[in-house]
Amino acid sequence: MVGGVRVWGMTSAISRNWEHAVVTGGAGFVGSHLCAALLDAGAAVTCVDDFSTGRPENVSPLLERPGFTLVQANVAEELPVSRSPDLVLHFASPASPADYLRLPLHTMETGSLGTRNALELARRAGARFVLASTSEVYGDPQQNPQDERYWGNVNPVGPRSVYDEAKRFGEALTTAYAEAHGTDTCIVRLFNTYGPRMRGHDGRAVPTFVRQALAGEPLTVTGDGRQTRSLCYVHDTVSGVLAAAAHGMRGPVNIGNPGELTMLGLARLVIALAGSRSEVRHIERPVDDPAVRCPDITLARDKLGWEPHVAAEEGLRRTIDWFRSEAGR
């Protein structure tokens, strides 16, 4: 248990009981799962979201639960939280290429001004602060797998830079708050996460492939499909985030699945698991699309006792089942 939350795959005895957690971006894909896990632990949760990419239906089942508060606000402008928290999880940000290319300035403001507002809330309250960073800080890596000491290979003016650099700035600002103010901070670098509550049209590979397979459409694989990603099921990601929050480490720490899949292999696996007759269609590969992406999770294993336990086939089956159930509503 971490903070009262059951952590899938955890072997360590790390725990901390949170009384009130603020989750920015809490109506988003990962954020909504965090809100639910913290509520299950008995913590009060304030979810802050402007619904630019998050969805009300992600948290609507939580509205009737004791201790849950939903605040609609743009964290880059304000963070109106009436009750002092002991945990701040800053997960607000467009995260898919389709979203941050559509909302470039909003993405950068959320990663800069929004991060500062969340850090200020944590500083004033004396709360633990966790920044959701990303494997995108490694850019198109020349090292594989990527460990936390690797500085990355990022194009600062490319189409992906609004997201990459917003997260890199957020890491620098979080580090500065820890050094200058003694704020209790932690940086988690999330690798590709998937599972229920993803939007079918958000542009990421798993929901795109699942949506296409269930519709009998061709699965659009970019380039030759040999580029790799490492997919972590959302429950495993949540357990890693909460383990890092409870541990007290500053990080950064990679949270992801070290199992690598090619995009072509992923497409074929989704077709098989969905029982689809879809075929693969190759399309142009995006600019600055990373050739490899794979986390070295030695630090998470050694310090947190954490590692992912949901295999790709099982996680994809659950995700496909969820998309099917949504389509039937």
Short mmCIF file of C-alpha atoms in Angstrom, two decimals, residues 115-301:
data_model
loop_
_atom_site.label_atom_id
_atom_site.label_comp_id
_atom_site.label_asym_id
_atom_site.label_seq_id
_atom_site.Cartn_x
_atom_site.Cartn_y
_atom_site.Cartn_z
CA THR A 115 3.93 24.55 -12.88
CA ARG A 116 4.87 27.65 -10.93
CA ASN A 117 1.32 28.03 -9.57
CA ALA A 118 1.27 24.38 -8.51
CA LEU A 119 4.70 24.71 -6.89
CA GLU A 120 3.58 27.84 -5.05
CA LEU A 121 0.56 25.98 -3.70
CA ALA A 122 2.81 23.17 -2.46
CA ARG A 123 5.37 25.60 -1.02
CA ARG A 124 2.79 27.59 0.94
CA ALA A 125 1.13 24.44 2.26
CA GLY A 126 4.36 22.58 3.01
CA ALA A 127 3.05 19.82 0.78
CA ARG A 128 4.80 17.11 -1.19
CA PHE A 129 4.93 18.11 -4.88
CA VAL A 130 5.11 15.65 -7.79
CA LEU A 131 5.72 16.86 -11.34
CA ALA A 132 4.51 14.66 -14.15
CA SER A 133 7.34 14.98 -16.63
CA THR A 134 7.77 12.78 -19.66
CA SER A 135 10.12 10.58 -21.62
CA GLU A 136 9.90 13.30 -24.28
CA VAL A 137 12.61 15.18 -22.37
CA TYR A 138 14.98 12.61 -23.93
CA GLY A 139 13.89 13.69 -27.42
CA ASP A 140 15.07 11.38 -30.20
CA PRO A 141 17.54 9.58 -27.95
CA GLN A 142 21.01 8.47 -28.96
CA GLN A 143 21.07 6.19 -25.92
CA ASN A 144 18.82 3.17 -25.53
CA PRO A 145 17.45 2.40 -23.02
CA GLN A 146 17.30 5.85 -21.45
CA ASP A 147 18.31 6.33 -17.84
CA GLU A 148 17.79 9.44 -15.75
CA ARG A 149 21.38 10.64 -16.22
CA TYR A 150 20.91 10.99 -19.98
CA TRP A 151 20.44 14.65 -21.02
CA GLY A 152 18.55 13.87 -24.19
CA ASN A 153 18.57 14.94 -27.83
CA VAL A 154 15.79 17.51 -28.23
CA ASN A 155 15.08 19.89 -31.12
CA PRO A 156 14.16 23.14 -29.30
CA VAL A 157 12.38 24.64 -32.34
CA GLY A 158 10.78 21.55 -33.88
CA PRO A 159 7.04 20.81 -33.96
CA ARG A 160 7.26 18.75 -30.76
CA SER A 161 9.27 21.39 -28.90
CA VAL A 162 6.29 23.10 -27.27
CA TYR A 163 5.70 19.93 -25.24
CA ASP A 164 9.32 18.79 -24.86
CA GLU A 165 10.62 22.16 -23.73
CA ALA A 166 7.62 22.90 -21.48
CA LYS A 167 8.38 19.69 -19.59
CA ARG A 168 12.12 20.37 -19.48
CA PHE A 169 11.43 23.85 -18.12
CA GLY A 170 9.04 22.35 -15.58
CA GLU A 171 11.79 20.03 -14.37
CA ALA A 172 14.21 22.94 -14.03
CA LEU A 173 11.66 25.05 -12.15
CA THR A 174 10.79 22.16 -9.84
CA THR A 175 14.50 21.66 -9.09
CA ALA A 176 14.92 25.39 -8.43
CA TYR A 177 12.04 25.39 -5.93
CA ALA A 178 13.62 22.49 -4.08
CA GLU A 179 16.97 24.27 -3.96
CA ALA A 180 15.77 27.83 -3.25
CA HIS A 181 12.76 27.18 -1.01
CA GLY A 182 13.31 23.67 0.30
CA THR A 183 10.04 22.56 -1.30
CA ASP A 184 9.52 18.80 -1.01
CA THR A 185 9.54 17.92 -4.71
CA CYS A 186 9.67 14.88 -6.94
CA ILE A 187 9.98 14.54 -10.72
CA VAL A 188 8.54 11.44 -12.41
CA ARG A 189 9.27 10.88 -16.08
CA LEU A 190 6.34 8.96 -17.51
CA PHE A 191 6.86 6.78 -20.54
CA ASN A 192 4.04 5.83 -22.92
CA THR A 193 1.01 4.96 -20.81
CA TYR A 194 -2.20 3.42 -22.12
CA GLY A 195 -5.49 2.02 -20.89
CA PRO A 196 -9.17 2.86 -20.36
CA ARG A 197 -10.28 6.52 -20.67
CA MET A 198 -7.97 7.39 -23.54
CA ARG A 199 -9.65 9.34 -26.33
CA GLY A 200 -9.89 7.44 -29.58
CA HIS A 201 -8.87 10.46 -31.63
CA ASP A 202 -6.11 11.85 -29.41
CA GLY A 203 -3.44 10.83 -31.93
CA ARG A 204 -1.50 8.37 -29.80
CA ALA A 205 -0.74 4.92 -31.17
CA VAL A 206 -2.73 2.65 -28.85
CA PRO A 207 -6.11 4.42 -28.99
CA THR A 208 -5.68 5.11 -32.70
CA PHE A 209 -4.92 1.46 -33.50
CA VAL A 210 -7.71 0.17 -31.25
CA ARG A 211 -10.29 2.54 -32.71
CA GLN A 212 -9.26 1.65 -36.26
CA ALA A 213 -9.21 -2.09 -35.59
CA LEU A 214 -12.67 -2.09 -34.02
CA ALA A 215 -14.03 -0.06 -36.93
CA GLY A 216 -12.44 -2.37 -39.48
CA GLU A 217 -10.31 0.46 -40.84
CA PRO A 218 -6.66 0.17 -41.91
CA LEU A 219 -4.23 0.73 -39.03
CA THR A 220 -2.08 3.72 -39.94
CA VAL A 221 1.54 2.96 -39.09
CA THR A 222 3.96 5.83 -39.63
CA GLY A 223 7.10 5.22 -41.64
CA ASP A 224 8.26 1.63 -41.87
CA GLY A 225 6.98 0.90 -38.36
CA ARG A 226 10.35 -0.14 -36.98
CA GLN A 227 10.43 2.70 -34.45
CA THR A 228 9.86 1.46 -30.91
CA ARG A 229 7.83 2.48 -27.89
CA SER A 230 7.52 1.03 -24.40
CA LEU A 231 3.93 0.73 -23.21
CA CYS A 232 2.97 0.86 -19.53
CA TYR A 233 -0.58 0.04 -18.46
CA VAL A 234 -2.17 2.90 -16.56
CA HIS A 235 -2.57 1.01 -13.28
CA ASP A 236 1.16 0.31 -13.25
CA THR A 237 1.92 3.96 -14.00
CA VAL A 238 -0.32 5.13 -11.16
CA SER A 239 1.36 2.74 -8.75
CA GLY A 240 4.78 4.06 -9.75
CA VAL A 241 3.74 7.69 -9.35
CA LEU A 242 2.31 7.09 -5.89
CA ALA A 243 5.33 5.05 -4.87
CA ALA A 244 7.60 7.95 -5.82
CA ALA A 245 5.35 10.41 -4.00
CA ALA A 246 5.43 8.35 -0.81
CA HIS A 247 9.15 7.61 -0.93
CA GLY A 248 10.34 11.19 -0.58
CA MET A 249 12.85 10.96 -3.45
CA ARG A 250 13.47 14.04 -5.61
CA GLY A 251 14.11 12.19 -8.82
CA PRO A 252 13.89 12.39 -11.68
CA VAL A 253 12.79 8.79 -11.87
CA ASN A 254 11.61 6.88 -14.93
CA ILE A 255 8.17 5.29 -14.63
CA GLY A 256 7.51 3.02 -17.57
CA ASN A 257 7.66 -0.49 -18.97
CA PRO A 258 11.10 -1.60 -20.24
CA GLY A 259 9.51 -3.97 -22.74
CA GLU A 260 10.00 -2.52 -26.24
CA LEU A 261 7.55 -2.93 -29.12
CA THR A 262 7.87 -1.79 -32.71
CA MET A 263 4.91 0.20 -33.99
CA LEU A 264 4.34 -2.38 -36.71
CA GLY A 265 4.40 -5.15 -34.12
CA LEU A 266 1.95 -3.21 -31.93
CA ALA A 267 -0.44 -2.72 -34.85
CA ARG A 268 -0.42 -6.44 -35.67
CA LEU A 269 -0.93 -7.33 -31.99
CA VAL A 270 -3.95 -5.02 -31.70
CA ILE A 271 -5.46 -6.52 -34.86
CA ALA A 272 -5.05 -10.03 -33.45
CA LEU A 273 -6.41 -9.20 -29.99
CA ALA A 274 -9.38 -7.29 -31.41
CA GLY A 275 -10.21 -10.14 -33.79
CA SER A 276 -10.17 -7.56 -36.58
CA ARG A 277 -9.78 -8.03 -40.32
CA SER A 278 -8.07 -4.67 -40.64
CA GLU A 279 -4.86 -4.33 -42.58
CA VAL A 280 -1.85 -2.10 -41.98
CA ARG A 281 -1.39 1.04 -44.07
CA HIS A 282 1.91 2.92 -43.91
CA ILE A 283 1.77 6.73 -43.84
CA GLU A 284 4.36 9.48 -43.63
CA ARG A 285 6.34 9.57 -40.41
CA PRO A 286 6.05 12.82 -38.38
CA VAL A 287 8.97 15.23 -38.05
CA ASP A 288 11.25 14.48 -35.05
CA ASP A 289 9.41 11.23 -34.32
CA PRO A 290 11.75 9.32 -31.95
CA ALA A 291 13.31 6.18 -33.38
CA VAL A 292 13.43 4.44 -29.99
CA ARG A 293 11.85 4.87 -26.61
CA CYS A 294 12.64 2.54 -23.71
CA PRO A 295 13.11 3.31 -20.01
CA ASP A 296 15.87 2.07 -17.78
CA ILE A 297 13.89 1.54 -14.56
CA THR A 298 16.80 0.45 -12.36
CA LEU A 299 16.29 3.46 -10.08
CA ALA A 300 12.58 2.77 -9.63
CA ARG A 301 13.26 -0.89 -8.92
#
